[in-house]
Amino acid sequence: MIPRPALAIAFLVAIILSTMHAAGTRAATTTEYSQHFGALRKLSVAVAEAMPPEHYAFRPDPGSMTFGELISHIAATNYAFCAGLGDSNPPQMPAPSDKDKGAVVKFLSSSFEYCSALIPNLTEEQLSKVHNSPDGRLPGREVLLAMYVHVAHHRGQAEIYLRDKGIKPPSYII
């Protein structure tokens, strides 16, 4: 038979170790999400900056968004995804004119700043909990994944716009 004090110590050690493991897992997960989001941010802003201002109203097809609208769409959706993760409403701000490169790049950069303040602080509970998102109600991890895929998808489109104008897109960043 194990003495009671030894059982109590073993139980306490088990609780401490499981808490440390959970905290370590959360830190590693949010660190990974933040690192990938940082790379996503840098490349997306670089793509937006690569297009000359006079081509922000360019659309490759009449049914396509203009380059400026496409970049603004990425920004507005970033705000919506991250507000959903925080169980709040996105900040109310008008989308800039698609022809105003400076305002569009600032809108995009601000959306990444907004998300960058939230992502590193997500808890395991927030990552597991279901939230509203532009893609419907999803667990937090899936909201992040959906946002990353959304940005990459539309940034890829923006890179084609650059190529249509004879501009080599920025190199991929990890």
Tab-separated table of C-alpha atoms in Angstrom:
chain	number	residue	atom	x	y	z
A	1	MET	CA	0.000	0.000	0.000
A	2	ILE	CA	1.289	3.477	-0.899
A	3	PRO	CA	1.297	5.972	1.981
A	4	ARG	CA	-1.177	8.854	1.674
A	5	PRO	CA	1.455	11.629	1.508
A	6	ALA	CA	3.136	9.822	-1.418
A	7	LEU	CA	-0.213	9.512	-3.210
A	8	ALA	CA	-0.914	13.192	-2.645
A	9	ILE	CA	2.521	14.150	-3.985
A	10	ALA	CA	2.134	11.863	-7.008
A	11	PHE	CA	-1.306	13.336	-7.691
A	12	LEU	CA	0.037	16.881	-7.380
A	13	VAL	CA	2.963	16.108	-9.706
A	14	ALA	CA	0.550	14.605	-12.269
A	15	ILE	CA	-1.602	17.743	-12.177
A	16	ILE	CA	1.416	20.029	-12.542
A	17	LEU	CA	2.833	17.983	-15.426
A	18	SER	CA	-0.494	17.863	-17.271
A	19	THR	CA	-0.933	21.629	-16.805
A	20	MET	CA	2.605	22.262	-18.047
A	21	HIS	CA	1.991	19.983	-21.032
A	22	ALA	CA	-1.271	21.755	-21.899
A	23	ALA	CA	0.375	25.177	-21.559
A	24	GLY	CA	3.367	24.026	-23.602
A	25	THR	CA	1.075	22.649	-26.319
A	26	ARG	CA	-0.903	25.888	-26.440
A	27	ALA	CA	2.271	27.980	-26.618
A	28	ALA	CA	3.720	25.812	-29.374
A	29	THR	CA	0.466	25.882	-31.335
A	30	THR	CA	-0.094	29.625	-31.104
A	31	THR	CA	3.591	30.224	-31.844
A	32	GLU	CA	3.304	28.105	-34.984
A	33	TYR	CA	0.099	29.865	-36.047
A	34	SER	CA	1.755	33.236	-35.442
A	35	GLN	CA	4.900	32.326	-37.389
A	36	HIS	CA	2.904	31.139	-40.394
A	37	PHE	CA	0.649	34.171	-40.151
A	38	GLY	CA	3.741	36.416	-40.107
A	39	ALA	CA	4.973	34.864	-43.363
A	40	LEU	CA	1.486	35.135	-44.872
A	41	ARG	CA	1.413	38.794	-43.874
A	42	LYS	CA	4.840	39.669	-45.308
A	43	LEU	CA	4.206	38.074	-48.670
A	44	SER	CA	0.680	39.434	-48.994
A	45	VAL	CA	1.760	43.004	-48.259
A	46	ALA	CA	4.740	42.600	-50.614
A	47	VAL	CA	2.374	41.502	-53.409
A	48	ALA	CA	0.112	44.501	-52.744
A	49	GLU	CA	3.105	46.846	-52.776
A	50	ALA	CA	4.484	45.351	-56.014
A	51	MET	CA	1.622	46.624	-58.155
A	52	PRO	CA	2.152	50.217	-59.346
A	53	PRO	CA	-0.589	52.665	-58.277
A	54	GLU	CA	-1.766	53.207	-61.848
A	55	HIS	CA	-2.695	49.504	-62.103
A	56	TYR	CA	-4.752	49.215	-58.922
A	57	ALA	CA	-7.932	49.603	-61.024
A	58	PHE	CA	-6.772	46.834	-63.428
A	59	ARG	CA	-9.023	43.826	-63.841
A	60	PRO	CA	-7.976	40.964	-66.143
A	61	ASP	CA	-11.583	40.212	-67.104
A	62	PRO	CA	-14.823	42.224	-66.837
A	63	GLY	CA	-16.129	39.699	-64.284
A	64	SER	CA	-13.032	39.959	-62.073
A	65	MET	CA	-12.386	42.255	-59.161
A	66	THR	CA	-9.883	45.023	-59.740
A	67	PHE	CA	-6.487	44.517	-58.137
A	68	GLY	CA	-7.412	47.057	-55.454
A	69	GLU	CA	-10.755	45.353	-54.785
A	70	LEU	CA	-9.009	41.984	-54.513
A	71	ILE	CA	-6.506	43.257	-51.957
A	72	SER	CA	-9.289	45.042	-50.034
A	73	HIS	CA	-11.303	41.815	-50.061
A	74	ILE	CA	-8.401	39.991	-48.398
A	75	ALA	CA	-8.215	42.706	-45.745
A	76	ALA	CA	-11.954	42.832	-45.008
A	77	THR	CA	-12.121	39.059	-44.725
A	78	ASN	CA	-9.083	38.991	-42.397
A	79	TYR	CA	-10.971	41.335	-40.087
A	80	ALA	CA	-14.061	39.095	-40.235
A	81	PHE	CA	-12.159	35.871	-39.526
A	82	CYS	CA	-10.238	37.346	-36.591
A	83	ALA	CA	-13.252	39.128	-35.118
A	84	GLY	CA	-15.045	35.777	-35.187
A	85	LEU	CA	-12.165	34.153	-33.299
A	86	GLY	CA	-12.523	36.879	-30.689
A	87	ASP	CA	-16.325	36.438	-30.640
A	88	SER	CA	-16.767	40.069	-31.593
A	89	ASN	CA	-17.811	42.091	-34.601
A	90	PRO	CA	-15.199	43.291	-37.089
A	91	PRO	CA	-14.244	46.948	-36.784
A	92	GLN	CA	-16.521	49.117	-38.879
A	93	MET	CA	-14.446	50.865	-41.507
A	94	PRO	CA	-15.186	51.652	-45.115
A	95	ALA	CA	-13.135	49.866	-47.750
A	96	PRO	CA	-10.783	52.293	-49.485
A	97	SER	CA	-11.112	53.214	-53.126
A	98	ASP	CA	-9.693	50.425	-55.269
A	99	LYS	CA	-7.627	53.054	-57.105
A	100	ASP	CA	-5.848	54.364	-53.974
A	101	LYS	CA	-2.809	52.104	-53.551
A	102	GLY	CA	-1.647	53.726	-50.306
A	103	ALA	CA	-5.046	53.360	-48.652
A	104	VAL	CA	-5.494	49.773	-49.878
A	105	VAL	CA	-2.033	48.686	-48.654
A	106	LYS	CA	-2.715	50.387	-45.315
A	107	PHE	CA	-6.103	48.603	-45.058
A	108	LEU	CA	-4.394	45.263	-45.757
A	109	SER	CA	-1.545	45.941	-43.301
A	110	SER	CA	-4.007	47.032	-40.607
A	111	SER	CA	-6.014	43.824	-41.032
A	112	PHE	CA	-2.869	41.783	-40.454
A	113	GLU	CA	-1.993	43.912	-37.396
A	114	TYR	CA	-5.489	43.338	-36.006
A	115	CYS	CA	-5.111	39.565	-36.388
A	116	SER	CA	-1.497	39.562	-35.158
A	117	ALA	CA	-2.663	40.989	-31.837
A	118	LEU	CA	-5.186	38.157	-31.443
A	119	ILE	CA	-3.556	34.972	-32.762
A	120	PRO	CA	-0.622	34.622	-30.306
A	121	ASN	CA	-3.018	34.968	-27.370
A	122	LEU	CA	-5.531	32.310	-28.402
A	123	THR	CA	-6.137	29.715	-25.709
A	124	GLU	CA	-6.684	26.010	-26.220
A	125	GLU	CA	-10.343	26.641	-25.414
A	126	GLN	CA	-10.607	29.309	-28.152
A	127	LEU	CA	-8.864	27.032	-30.661
A	128	SER	CA	-11.306	24.211	-29.899
A	129	LYS	CA	-14.481	26.286	-29.506
A	130	VAL	CA	-16.816	26.907	-32.468
A	131	HIS	CA	-16.843	30.515	-33.722
A	132	ASN	CA	-18.575	32.494	-36.442
A	133	SER	CA	-16.508	33.033	-39.567
A	134	PRO	CA	-17.008	34.059	-43.183
A	135	ASP	CA	-17.035	30.300	-43.920
A	136	GLY	CA	-19.707	29.504	-41.319
A	137	ARG	CA	-19.402	28.199	-37.769
A	138	LEU	CA	-16.067	26.456	-37.305
A	139	PRO	CA	-13.709	25.451	-34.476
A	140	GLY	CA	-10.983	28.051	-33.919
A	141	ARG	CA	-8.249	25.954	-35.541
A	142	GLU	CA	-10.389	25.598	-38.663
A	143	VAL	CA	-11.145	29.327	-38.677
A	144	LEU	CA	-7.387	29.971	-38.771
A	145	LEU	CA	-6.876	27.397	-41.506
A	146	ALA	CA	-9.771	28.815	-43.554
A	147	MET	CA	-8.336	32.322	-43.197
A	148	TYR	CA	-4.852	31.213	-44.255
A	149	VAL	CA	-6.266	29.360	-47.277
A	150	HIS	CA	-8.421	32.372	-48.188
A	151	VAL	CA	-5.464	34.753	-48.091
A	152	ALA	CA	-3.241	32.376	-50.078
A	153	HIS	CA	-5.962	31.809	-52.681
A	154	HIS	CA	-6.589	35.484	-53.355
A	155	ARG	CA	-2.922	36.432	-53.055
A	156	GLY	CA	-2.258	33.836	-55.764
A	157	GLN	CA	-4.839	35.578	-57.920
A	158	ALA	CA	-3.154	38.911	-57.218
A	159	GLU	CA	0.161	37.435	-58.364
A	160	ILE	CA	-1.465	36.548	-61.702
A	161	TYR	CA	-2.626	40.177	-61.995
A	162	LEU	CA	1.004	41.224	-61.466
A	163	ARG	CA	2.199	38.813	-64.160
A	164	ASP	CA	-0.492	40.108	-66.549
A	165	LYS	CA	1.162	43.514	-66.140
A	166	GLY	CA	4.669	42.089	-66.708
A	167	ILE	CA	5.637	42.329	-63.037
A	168	LYS	CA	7.458	39.454	-61.361
A	169	PRO	CA	5.710	38.680	-58.047
A	170	PRO	CA	7.752	38.734	-54.817
A	171	SER	CA	9.441	35.446	-53.945
A	172	TYR	CA	7.611	33.030	-51.686
A	173	ILE	CA	8.419	33.472	-47.986
A	174	ILE	CA	8.159	30.873	-45.226
